[in-house]
Structure formats: C-alpha cells, structure tokens
mmCIF file with all atom_site columns, C-alpha atoms in Angstrom:
data_model
loop_
_atom_site.group_PDB
_atom_site.id
_atom_site.type_symbol
_atom_site.label_atom_id
_atom_site.label_alt_id
_atom_site.label_comp_id
_atom_site.label_asym_id
_atom_site.label_entity_id
_atom_site.label_seq_id
_atom_site.pdbx_PDB_ins_code
_atom_site.Cartn_x
_atom_site.Cartn_y
_atom_site.Cartn_z
_atom_site.occupancy
_atom_site.B_iso_or_equiv
_atom_site.pdbx_formal_charge
_atom_site.auth_seq_id
_atom_site.auth_comp_id
_atom_site.auth_asym_id
_atom_site.auth_atom_id
_atom_site.pdbx_PDB_model_num
ATOM 1   C CA . UNK A 1 1   ? 12.374  228.541 -52.081  1.00 53.00 ? 339 UNK A CA 1
ATOM 2   C CA . UNK A 1 2   ? 10.608  225.206 -52.453  1.00 57.00 ? 340 UNK A CA 1
ATOM 3   C CA . UNK A 1 3   ? 13.289  222.959 -51.203  1.00 60.00 ? 341 UNK A CA 1
ATOM 4   C CA . UNK A 1 4   ? 11.823  219.697 -50.104  1.00 63.00 ? 342 UNK A CA 1
ATOM 5   C CA . UNK A 1 5   ? 8.317   220.629 -51.326  1.00 66.00 ? 343 UNK A CA 1
ATOM 6   C CA . UNK A 1 6   ? 8.846   220.365 -55.069  1.00 66.00 ? 344 UNK A CA 1
ATOM 7   C CA . UNK A 1 7   ? 8.513   216.548 -55.106  1.00 70.00 ? 345 UNK A CA 1
ATOM 8   C CA . UNK A 1 8   ? 5.423   215.029 -53.598  1.00 68.00 ? 346 UNK A CA 1
ATOM 9   C CA . UNK A 1 9   ? 5.332   211.611 -52.096  1.00 68.00 ? 347 UNK A CA 1
ATOM 10  C CA . UNK A 1 10  ? 3.310   208.687 -53.431  1.00 71.00 ? 348 UNK A CA 1
ATOM 11  C CA . UNK A 1 11  ? -0.208  208.663 -52.087  1.00 71.00 ? 349 UNK A CA 1
ATOM 12  C CA . UNK A 1 12  ? -0.805  205.375 -50.341  1.00 74.00 ? 350 UNK A CA 1
ATOM 13  C CA . UNK A 1 13  ? -4.409  206.037 -49.325  1.00 77.00 ? 351 UNK A CA 1
ATOM 14  C CA . UNK A 1 14  ? -6.982  203.764 -50.988  1.00 72.00 ? 352 UNK A CA 1
ATOM 15  C CA . UNK A 1 15  ? -8.745  206.218 -53.262  1.00 74.00 ? 353 UNK A CA 1
ATOM 16  C CA . UNK A 1 16  ? -11.628 204.744 -55.205  1.00 75.00 ? 354 UNK A CA 1
ATOM 17  C CA . UNK A 1 17  ? -11.775 205.997 -58.775  1.00 70.00 ? 355 UNK A CA 1
ATOM 18  C CA . UNK A 1 18  ? -15.207 206.139 -60.331  1.00 71.00 ? 356 UNK A CA 1
ATOM 19  C CA . UNK A 1 19  ? -16.123 206.197 -63.988  1.00 67.00 ? 357 UNK A CA 1
ATOM 20  C CA . UNK A 1 20  ? -17.576 209.600 -64.733  1.00 70.00 ? 358 UNK A CA 1
ATOM 21  C CA . UNK A 1 21  ? -19.193 208.927 -68.108  1.00 71.00 ? 359 UNK A CA 1
ATOM 22  C CA . UNK A 1 22  ? -20.526 206.224 -70.372  1.00 73.00 ? 360 UNK A CA 1
ATOM 23  C CA . UNK A 1 23  ? -17.896 204.091 -72.077  1.00 79.00 ? 361 UNK A CA 1
ATOM 24  C CA . UNK A 1 24  ? -18.768 203.825 -75.780  1.00 81.00 ? 362 UNK A CA 1
ATOM 25  C CA . UNK A 1 25  ? -15.939 201.519 -76.789  1.00 84.00 ? 363 UNK A CA 1
ATOM 26  C CA . UNK A 1 26  ? -17.099 197.876 -76.846  1.00 85.00 ? 364 UNK A CA 1
ATOM 27  C CA . UNK A 1 27  ? -20.616 198.792 -75.797  1.00 87.00 ? 365 UNK A CA 1
ATOM 28  C CA . UNK A 1 28  ? -23.538 197.059 -77.548  1.00 91.00 ? 366 UNK A CA 1
ATOM 29  C CA . UNK A 1 29  ? -24.177 200.223 -79.581  1.00 92.00 ? 367 UNK A CA 1
ATOM 30  C CA . UNK A 1 30  ? -20.548 200.288 -80.709  1.00 93.00 ? 368 UNK A CA 1
ATOM 31  C CA . UNK A 1 31  ? -20.663 196.640 -81.767  1.00 95.00 ? 369 UNK A CA 1
ATOM 32  C CA . UNK A 1 32  ? -23.946 197.113 -83.669  1.00 97.00 ? 370 UNK A CA 1
ATOM 33  C CA . UNK A 1 33  ? -22.532 200.130 -85.539  1.00 97.00 ? 371 UNK A CA 1
ATOM 34  C CA . UNK A 1 34  ? -19.397 198.185 -86.495  1.00 97.00 ? 372 UNK A CA 1
ATOM 35  C CA . UNK A 1 35  ? -21.486 195.232 -87.747  1.00 98.00 ? 373 UNK A CA 1
ATOM 36  C CA . UNK A 1 36  ? -23.757 197.567 -89.772  1.00 98.00 ? 374 UNK A CA 1
ATOM 37  C CA . UNK A 1 37  ? -20.719 199.248 -91.332  1.00 98.00 ? 375 UNK A CA 1
ATOM 38  C CA . UNK A 1 38  ? -19.302 195.866 -92.355  1.00 98.00 ? 376 UNK A CA 1
ATOM 39  C CA . UNK A 1 39  ? -22.643 194.821 -93.863  1.00 98.00 ? 377 UNK A CA 1
ATOM 40  C CA . UNK A 1 40  ? -22.926 198.137 -95.742  1.00 98.00 ? 378 UNK A CA 1
ATOM 41  C CA . UNK A 1 41  ? -19.380 197.699 -97.078  1.00 98.00 ? 379 UNK A CA 1
ATOM 42  C CA . UNK A 1 42  ? -20.160 194.181 -98.339  1.00 98.00 ? 380 UNK A CA 1
ATOM 43  C CA . UNK A 1 43  ? -23.386 195.384 -100.020 1.00 98.00 ? 381 UNK A CA 1
ATOM 44  C CA . UNK A 1 44  ? -21.596 198.269 -101.742 1.00 98.00 ? 382 UNK A CA 1
ATOM 45  C CA . UNK A 1 45  ? -18.822 195.923 -102.857 1.00 97.00 ? 383 UNK A CA 1
ATOM 46  C CA . UNK A 1 46  ? -21.303 193.430 -104.354 1.00 97.00 ? 384 UNK A CA 1
ATOM 47  C CA . UNK A 1 47  ? -23.232 196.186 -106.158 1.00 96.00 ? 385 UNK A CA 1
ATOM 48  C CA . UNK A 1 48  ? -19.999 197.688 -107.484 1.00 95.00 ? 386 UNK A CA 1
ATOM 49  C CA . UNK A 1 49  ? -18.859 194.316 -108.857 1.00 94.00 ? 387 UNK A CA 1
ATOM 50  C CA . UNK A 1 50  ? -22.258 193.764 -110.481 1.00 91.00 ? 388 UNK A CA 1
ATOM 51  C CA . UNK A 1 51  ? -22.158 197.176 -112.163 1.00 87.00 ? 389 UNK A CA 1
ATOM 52  C CA . UNK A 1 52  ? -18.605 196.574 -113.402 1.00 86.00 ? 390 UNK A CA 1
ATOM 53  C CA . UNK A 1 53  ? -19.593 193.184 -114.789 1.00 84.00 ? 391 UNK A CA 1
ATOM 54  C CA . UNK A 1 54  ? -22.611 194.715 -116.539 1.00 77.00 ? 392 UNK A CA 1
ATOM 55  C CA . UNK A 1 55  ? -20.552 197.574 -118.015 1.00 74.00 ? 393 UNK A CA 1
ATOM 56  C CA . UNK A 1 56  ? -17.918 195.173 -119.346 1.00 79.00 ? 394 UNK A CA 1
ATOM 57  C CA . UNK A 1 57  ? -20.513 193.469 -121.529 1.00 76.00 ? 395 UNK A CA 1
ATOM 58  C CA . UNK A 1 58  ? -20.918 196.168 -124.201 1.00 74.00 ? 396 UNK A CA 1
ATOM 59  C CA . UNK A 1 59  ? -23.473 194.175 -126.187 1.00 72.00 ? 397 UNK A CA 1
ATOM 60  C CA . UNK A 1 60  ? -25.748 193.984 -123.175 1.00 73.00 ? 398 UNK A CA 1
ATOM 61  C CA . UNK A 1 61  ? -25.211 197.662 -122.349 1.00 73.00 ? 399 UNK A CA 1
ATOM 62  C CA . UNK A 1 62  ? -26.092 198.708 -125.896 1.00 78.00 ? 400 UNK A CA 1
ATOM 63  C CA . UNK A 1 63  ? -29.121 196.429 -125.910 1.00 76.00 ? 401 UNK A CA 1
ATOM 64  C CA . UNK A 1 64  ? -30.420 197.823 -122.608 1.00 77.00 ? 402 UNK A CA 1
ATOM 65  C CA . UNK A 1 65  ? -29.852 201.450 -123.604 1.00 80.00 ? 403 UNK A CA 1
ATOM 66  C CA . UNK A 1 66  ? -31.129 201.175 -127.195 1.00 83.00 ? 404 UNK A CA 1
ATOM 67  C CA . UNK A 1 67  ? -34.649 202.282 -126.316 1.00 82.00 ? 405 UNK A CA 1
ATOM 68  C CA . UNK A 1 68  ? -33.459 205.152 -124.132 1.00 86.00 ? 406 UNK A CA 1
ATOM 69  C CA . UNK A 1 69  ? -31.190 206.493 -126.871 1.00 88.00 ? 407 UNK A CA 1
ATOM 70  C CA . UNK A 1 70  ? -33.918 206.055 -129.501 1.00 87.00 ? 408 UNK A CA 1
ATOM 71  C CA . UNK A 1 71  ? -36.392 207.992 -127.320 1.00 88.00 ? 409 UNK A CA 1
ATOM 72  C CA . UNK A 1 72  ? -33.858 210.770 -126.890 1.00 91.00 ? 410 UNK A CA 1
ATOM 73  C CA . UNK A 1 73  ? -33.332 210.992 -130.650 1.00 90.00 ? 411 UNK A CA 1
ATOM 74  C CA . UNK A 1 74  ? -37.084 210.853 -131.268 1.00 89.00 ? 412 UNK A CA 1
ATOM 75  C CA . UNK A 1 75  ? -37.544 213.743 -128.822 1.00 90.00 ? 413 UNK A CA 1
ATOM 76  C CA . UNK A 1 76  ? -34.967 215.707 -130.799 1.00 90.00 ? 414 UNK A CA 1
ATOM 77  C CA . UNK A 1 77  ? -36.805 214.798 -134.002 1.00 89.00 ? 415 UNK A CA 1
ATOM 78  C CA . UNK A 1 78  ? -40.057 216.008 -132.441 1.00 89.00 ? 416 UNK A CA 1
ATOM 79  C CA . UNK A 1 79  ? -38.432 219.355 -131.678 1.00 90.00 ? 417 UNK A CA 1
ATOM 80  C CA . UNK A 1 80  ? -37.455 219.635 -135.343 1.00 88.00 ? 418 UNK A CA 1
ATOM 81  C CA . UNK A 1 81  ? -40.982 218.591 -136.301 1.00 86.00 ? 419 UNK A CA 1
ATOM 82  C CA . UNK A 1 82  ? -42.538 221.372 -134.232 1.00 87.00 ? 420 UNK A CA 1
ATOM 83  C CA . UNK A 1 83  ? -40.066 223.921 -135.600 1.00 88.00 ? 421 UNK A CA 1
ATOM 84  C CA . UNK A 1 84  ? -40.797 222.644 -139.149 1.00 83.00 ? 422 UNK A CA 1
ATOM 85  C CA . UNK A 1 85  ? -37.126 221.885 -139.863 1.00 84.00 ? 423 UNK A CA 1
ATOM 86  C CA . UNK A 1 86  ? -37.500 219.090 -142.424 1.00 84.00 ? 424 UNK A CA 1
ATOM 87  C CA . UNK A 1 87  ? -33.888 218.164 -143.094 1.00 83.00 ? 425 UNK A CA 1
ATOM 88  C CA . UNK A 1 88  ? -32.947 217.951 -139.421 1.00 87.00 ? 426 UNK A CA 1
ATOM 89  C CA . UNK A 1 89  ? -36.142 216.040 -138.600 1.00 87.00 ? 427 UNK A CA 1
ATOM 90  C CA . UNK A 1 90  ? -35.561 213.363 -141.222 1.00 87.00 ? 428 UNK A CA 1
ATOM 91  C CA . UNK A 1 91  ? -31.898 213.044 -140.359 1.00 88.00 ? 429 UNK A CA 1
ATOM 92  C CA . UNK A 1 92  ? -32.563 212.680 -136.623 1.00 90.00 ? 430 UNK A CA 1
ATOM 93  C CA . UNK A 1 93  ? -35.516 210.356 -137.195 1.00 88.00 ? 431 UNK A CA 1
ATOM 94  C CA . UNK A 1 94  ? -33.484 208.156 -139.512 1.00 88.00 ? 432 UNK A CA 1
ATOM 95  C CA . UNK A 1 95  ? -30.616 208.050 -137.004 1.00 89.00 ? 433 UNK A CA 1
ATOM 96  C CA . UNK A 1 96  ? -33.056 207.085 -134.243 1.00 89.00 ? 434 UNK A CA 1
ATOM 97  C CA . UNK A 1 97  ? -34.360 204.132 -136.245 1.00 88.00 ? 435 UNK A CA 1
ATOM 98  C CA . UNK A 1 98  ? -30.984 202.944 -137.522 1.00 89.00 ? 436 UNK A CA 1
ATOM 99  C CA . UNK A 1 99  ? -29.339 203.437 -134.123 1.00 88.00 ? 437 UNK A CA 1
ATOM 100 C CA . UNK A 1 100 ? -32.096 201.550 -132.341 1.00 87.00 ? 438 UNK A CA 1
ATOM 101 C CA . UNK A 1 101 ? -31.935 198.592 -134.670 1.00 86.00 ? 439 UNK A CA 1
ATOM 102 C CA . UNK A 1 102 ? -28.127 198.592 -134.637 1.00 85.00 ? 440 UNK A CA 1
ATOM 103 C CA . UNK A 1 103 ? -27.948 198.540 -130.836 1.00 84.00 ? 441 UNK A CA 1
ATOM 104 C CA . UNK A 1 104 ? -30.850 196.149 -130.336 1.00 83.00 ? 442 UNK A CA 1
ATOM 105 C CA . UNK A 1 105 ? -29.684 193.577 -132.876 1.00 80.00 ? 443 UNK A CA 1
ATOM 106 C CA . UNK A 1 106 ? -25.957 194.056 -132.220 1.00 80.00 ? 444 UNK A CA 1
ATOM 107 C CA . UNK A 1 107 ? -25.119 194.969 -135.800 1.00 81.00 ? 445 UNK A CA 1
ATOM 108 C CA . UNK A 1 108 ? -22.307 197.423 -136.397 1.00 81.00 ? 446 UNK A CA 1
ATOM 109 C CA . UNK A 1 109 ? -23.430 200.502 -138.284 1.00 78.00 ? 447 UNK A CA 1
ATOM 110 C CA . UNK A 1 110 ? -21.115 199.692 -141.155 1.00 81.00 ? 448 UNK A CA 1
ATOM 111 C CA . UNK A 1 111 ? -22.946 196.410 -141.735 1.00 82.00 ? 449 UNK A CA 1
ATOM 112 C CA . UNK A 1 112 ? -26.427 197.913 -141.531 1.00 83.00 ? 450 UNK A CA 1
ATOM 113 C CA . UNK A 1 113 ? -28.556 197.536 -144.616 1.00 85.00 ? 451 UNK A CA 1
ATOM 114 C CA . UNK A 1 114 ? -32.208 196.858 -145.298 1.00 85.00 ? 452 UNK A CA 1
ATOM 115 C CA . UNK A 1 115 ? -31.379 193.235 -146.141 1.00 87.00 ? 453 UNK A CA 1
ATOM 116 C CA . UNK A 1 116 ? -29.258 192.598 -143.050 1.00 86.00 ? 454 UNK A CA 1
ATOM 117 C CA . UNK A 1 117 ? -31.933 194.152 -140.813 1.00 84.00 ? 455 UNK A CA 1
ATOM 118 C CA . UNK A 1 118 ? -34.639 192.027 -142.438 1.00 86.00 ? 456 UNK A CA 1
ATOM 119 C CA . UNK A 1 119 ? -32.581 188.844 -142.125 1.00 87.00 ? 457 UNK A CA 1
ATOM 120 C CA . UNK A 1 120 ? -31.568 189.331 -138.493 1.00 85.00 ? 458 UNK A CA 1
ATOM 121 C CA . UNK A 1 121 ? -35.036 190.443 -137.364 1.00 83.00 ? 459 UNK A CA 1
ATOM 122 C CA . UNK A 1 122 ? -36.573 187.372 -138.964 1.00 85.00 ? 460 UNK A CA 1
ATOM 123 C CA . UNK A 1 123 ? -33.920 185.208 -137.274 1.00 86.00 ? 461 UNK A CA 1
ATOM 124 C CA . UNK A 1 124 ? -34.948 186.761 -133.933 1.00 81.00 ? 462 UNK A CA 1
ATOM 125 C CA . UNK A 1 125 ? -38.527 185.543 -134.547 1.00 80.00 ? 463 UNK A CA 1
ATOM 126 C CA . UNK A 1 126 ? -39.932 189.013 -135.195 1.00 80.00 ? 464 UNK A CA 1
ATOM 127 C CA . UNK A 1 127 ? -43.085 188.764 -137.282 1.00 83.00 ? 465 UNK A CA 1
ATOM 128 C CA . UNK A 1 128 ? -42.733 189.506 -140.988 1.00 85.00 ? 466 UNK A CA 1
ATOM 129 C CA . UNK A 1 129 ? -45.357 192.258 -140.692 1.00 87.00 ? 467 UNK A CA 1
ATOM 130 C CA . UNK A 1 130 ? -43.283 194.225 -138.199 1.00 85.00 ? 468 UNK A CA 1
ATOM 131 C CA . UNK A 1 131 ? -40.120 193.668 -140.237 1.00 86.00 ? 469 UNK A CA 1
ATOM 132 C CA . UNK A 1 132 ? -41.904 194.942 -143.362 1.00 89.00 ? 470 UNK A CA 1
ATOM 133 C CA . UNK A 1 133 ? -43.277 197.916 -141.407 1.00 88.00 ? 471 UNK A CA 1
ATOM 134 C CA . UNK A 1 134 ? -39.816 198.752 -140.147 1.00 85.00 ? 472 UNK A CA 1
ATOM 135 C CA . UNK A 1 135 ? -38.223 198.481 -143.594 1.00 88.00 ? 473 UNK A CA 1
ATOM 136 C CA . UNK A 1 136 ? -41.094 200.479 -145.078 1.00 88.00 ? 474 UNK A CA 1
ATOM 137 C CA . UNK A 1 137 ? -40.670 203.178 -142.447 1.00 87.00 ? 475 UNK A CA 1
ATOM 138 C CA . UNK A 1 138 ? -36.948 203.415 -143.169 1.00 86.00 ? 476 UNK A CA 1
ATOM 139 C CA . UNK A 1 139 ? -37.655 203.635 -146.903 1.00 86.00 ? 477 UNK A CA 1
ATOM 140 C CA . UNK A 1 140 ? -40.328 206.290 -146.362 1.00 84.00 ? 478 UNK A CA 1
ATOM 141 C CA . UNK A 1 141 ? -37.966 208.299 -144.208 1.00 82.00 ? 479 UNK A CA 1
ATOM 142 C CA . UNK A 1 142 ? -35.203 208.134 -146.802 1.00 82.00 ? 480 UNK A CA 1
ATOM 143 C CA . UNK A 1 143 ? -37.618 208.968 -149.615 1.00 82.00 ? 481 UNK A CA 1
ATOM 144 C CA . UNK A 1 144 ? -39.105 211.935 -147.746 1.00 78.00 ? 482 UNK A CA 1
ATOM 145 C CA . UNK A 1 145 ? -35.639 213.107 -146.780 1.00 76.00 ? 483 UNK A CA 1
ATOM 146 C CA . UNK A 1 146 ? -34.401 213.327 -150.361 1.00 77.00 ? 484 UNK A CA 1
ATOM 147 C CA . UNK A 1 147 ? -37.651 213.880 -152.274 1.00 73.00 ? 485 UNK A CA 1
ATOM 148 C CA . UNK A 1 148 ? -39.907 215.976 -150.031 1.00 64.00 ? 486 UNK A CA 1
ATOM 149 C CA . UNK A 1 149 ? -43.587 216.422 -150.782 1.00 67.00 ? 487 UNK A CA 1
ATOM 150 C CA . UNK A 1 150 ? -46.262 217.316 -148.216 1.00 62.00 ? 488 UNK A CA 1
ATOM 151 C CA . UNK A 1 151 ? -43.851 218.025 -145.389 1.00 60.00 ? 489 UNK A CA 1
ATOM 152 C CA . UNK A 1 152 ? -45.913 218.486 -142.221 1.00 65.00 ? 490 UNK A CA 1
ATOM 153 C CA . UNK A 1 153 ? -48.360 215.663 -142.837 1.00 69.00 ? 491 UNK A CA 1
ATOM 154 C CA . UNK A 1 154 ? -45.614 213.244 -143.816 1.00 77.00 ? 492 UNK A CA 1
ATOM 155 C CA . UNK A 1 155 ? -43.410 214.172 -140.839 1.00 81.00 ? 493 UNK A CA 1
ATOM 156 C CA . UNK A 1 156 ? -46.299 213.683 -138.384 1.00 84.00 ? 494 UNK A CA 1
ATOM 157 C CA . UNK A 1 157 ? -47.183 210.306 -139.873 1.00 83.00 ? 495 UNK A CA 1
ATOM 158 C CA . UNK A 1 158 ? -43.585 209.097 -139.860 1.00 84.00 ? 496 UNK A CA 1
ATOM 159 C CA . UNK A 1 159 ? -43.066 210.247 -136.291 1.00 86.00 ? 497 UNK A CA 1
ATOM 160 C CA . UNK A 1 160 ? -46.178 208.444 -135.003 1.00 88.00 ? 498 UNK A CA 1
ATOM 161 C CA . UNK A 1 161 ? -45.351 205.273 -136.954 1.00 87.00 ? 499 UNK A CA 1
ATOM 162 C CA . UNK A 1 162 ? -41.795 205.358 -135.625 1.00 87.00 ? 500 UNK A CA 1
ATOM 163 C CA . UNK A 1 163 ? -42.927 205.537 -132.011 1.00 86.00 ? 501 UNK A CA 1
ATOM 164 C CA . UNK A 1 164 ? -45.433 202.721 -132.530 1.00 87.00 ? 502 UNK A CA 1
ATOM 165 C CA . UNK A 1 165 ? -42.902 200.564 -134.333 1.00 85.00 ? 503 UNK A CA 1
ATOM 166 C CA . UNK A 1 166 ? -40.166 200.989 -131.735 1.00 84.00 ? 504 UNK A CA 1
ATOM 167 C CA . UNK A 1 167 ? -42.699 200.131 -129.015 1.00 84.00 ? 505 UNK A CA 1
ATOM 168 C CA . UNK A 1 168 ? -43.724 196.957 -130.855 1.00 82.00 ? 506 UNK A CA 1
ATOM 169 C CA . UNK A 1 169 ? -40.116 195.993 -131.575 1.00 81.00 ? 507 UNK A CA 1
ATOM 170 C CA . UNK A 1 170 ? -39.133 196.556 -127.948 1.00 78.00 ? 508 UNK A CA 1
ATOM 171 C CA . UNK A 1 171 ? -41.707 194.012 -126.805 1.00 79.00 ? 509 UNK A CA 1
ATOM 172 C CA . UNK A 1 172 ? -40.459 191.441 -129.307 1.00 75.00 ? 510 UNK A CA 1
ATOM 173 C CA . UNK A 1 173 ? -36.680 191.971 -129.102 1.00 72.00 ? 511 UNK A CA 1
ATOM 174 C CA . UNK A 1 174 ? -36.135 191.708 -125.339 1.00 66.00 ? 512 UNK A CA 1
#
C-alpha cells in the first residue's frame, strides 16, 4: 500500500534548469529562412502574373509562337520530303507558310488570300521583293501540289526557299 506516498510534495529547492540544445525558433537562421521564403513567394507571384498577362493576349502569343509552329511544320514537311511523299509534303509546306503568315500578321485563316497577305505585308513595311517572293512561293507550292512535274527537285527548291523566306520575314515582322 502506498498510502501517503502516492502524492509528492512541491520541490522548493532552487534547481537551475539549463537549455540542452540550440533553439531554432527566432534565431538569425530562422529569420533569414523566413525572409527568403517571403521573397521567393513574391518572385513566383510576379512571374505568375506576368505569364497570365502574356497568355491573355492571344495576338501576342500567336505572334511569338508563329516561328516555332512554322519550324515544326517545316520539319514535318522535311520528313515527307525525305520519304518522297509529295502530297503530304506540299500540304504540310503550304500549311506552314499560310499558318506562319496568319499568326504573324494576325489575319484569321478565313480572310487569308494572296491579296490580303500582299496588302498587309506592304503595310508592315516589308519590302516588295520579299512580299513577291512569298506570294511566288505560295503560288509555286499550290501549282506543284496540283500539277506535279519534277517532284524531288521542285520539293527541295521549295523547302529551301521556304526556310530562307521565313527567316527573312521573321527579321522584318518582329
């Protein structure tokens, strides 16, 4: 039986309690980490708002991605060129050119025509030579697509001209 021993009395001796470890809370390291986290949060928030603002402007997004999409389509056209698939090559090549000009000049595809492309490119201060080259390349592509002749030579020439023309237009239409 523990009668009288089950409750201990309050210790009145002056016991000194010592800290046995490093206190991390409110230490300089803790404060620096908190400040860095706040700064990182603000940076991420600013970047996120900038990206959202950029993505809301569809004209700007299309303009910026026009070259990337055209290169992707031209790569597909090159695959068809190497596999000697004429119809697919001309279709993909034509889509690359029309898509590039549509996105770069902000013309809807339903309003695209040789005349509208010529007019808008001239309004954007693109030289008449490049405009004529572009229109000529589109005409050549359409002609070769529907009235094929010397396939491999024509496809190689069109492909090289297309790359050169898009490179020139990219410098002028920024």
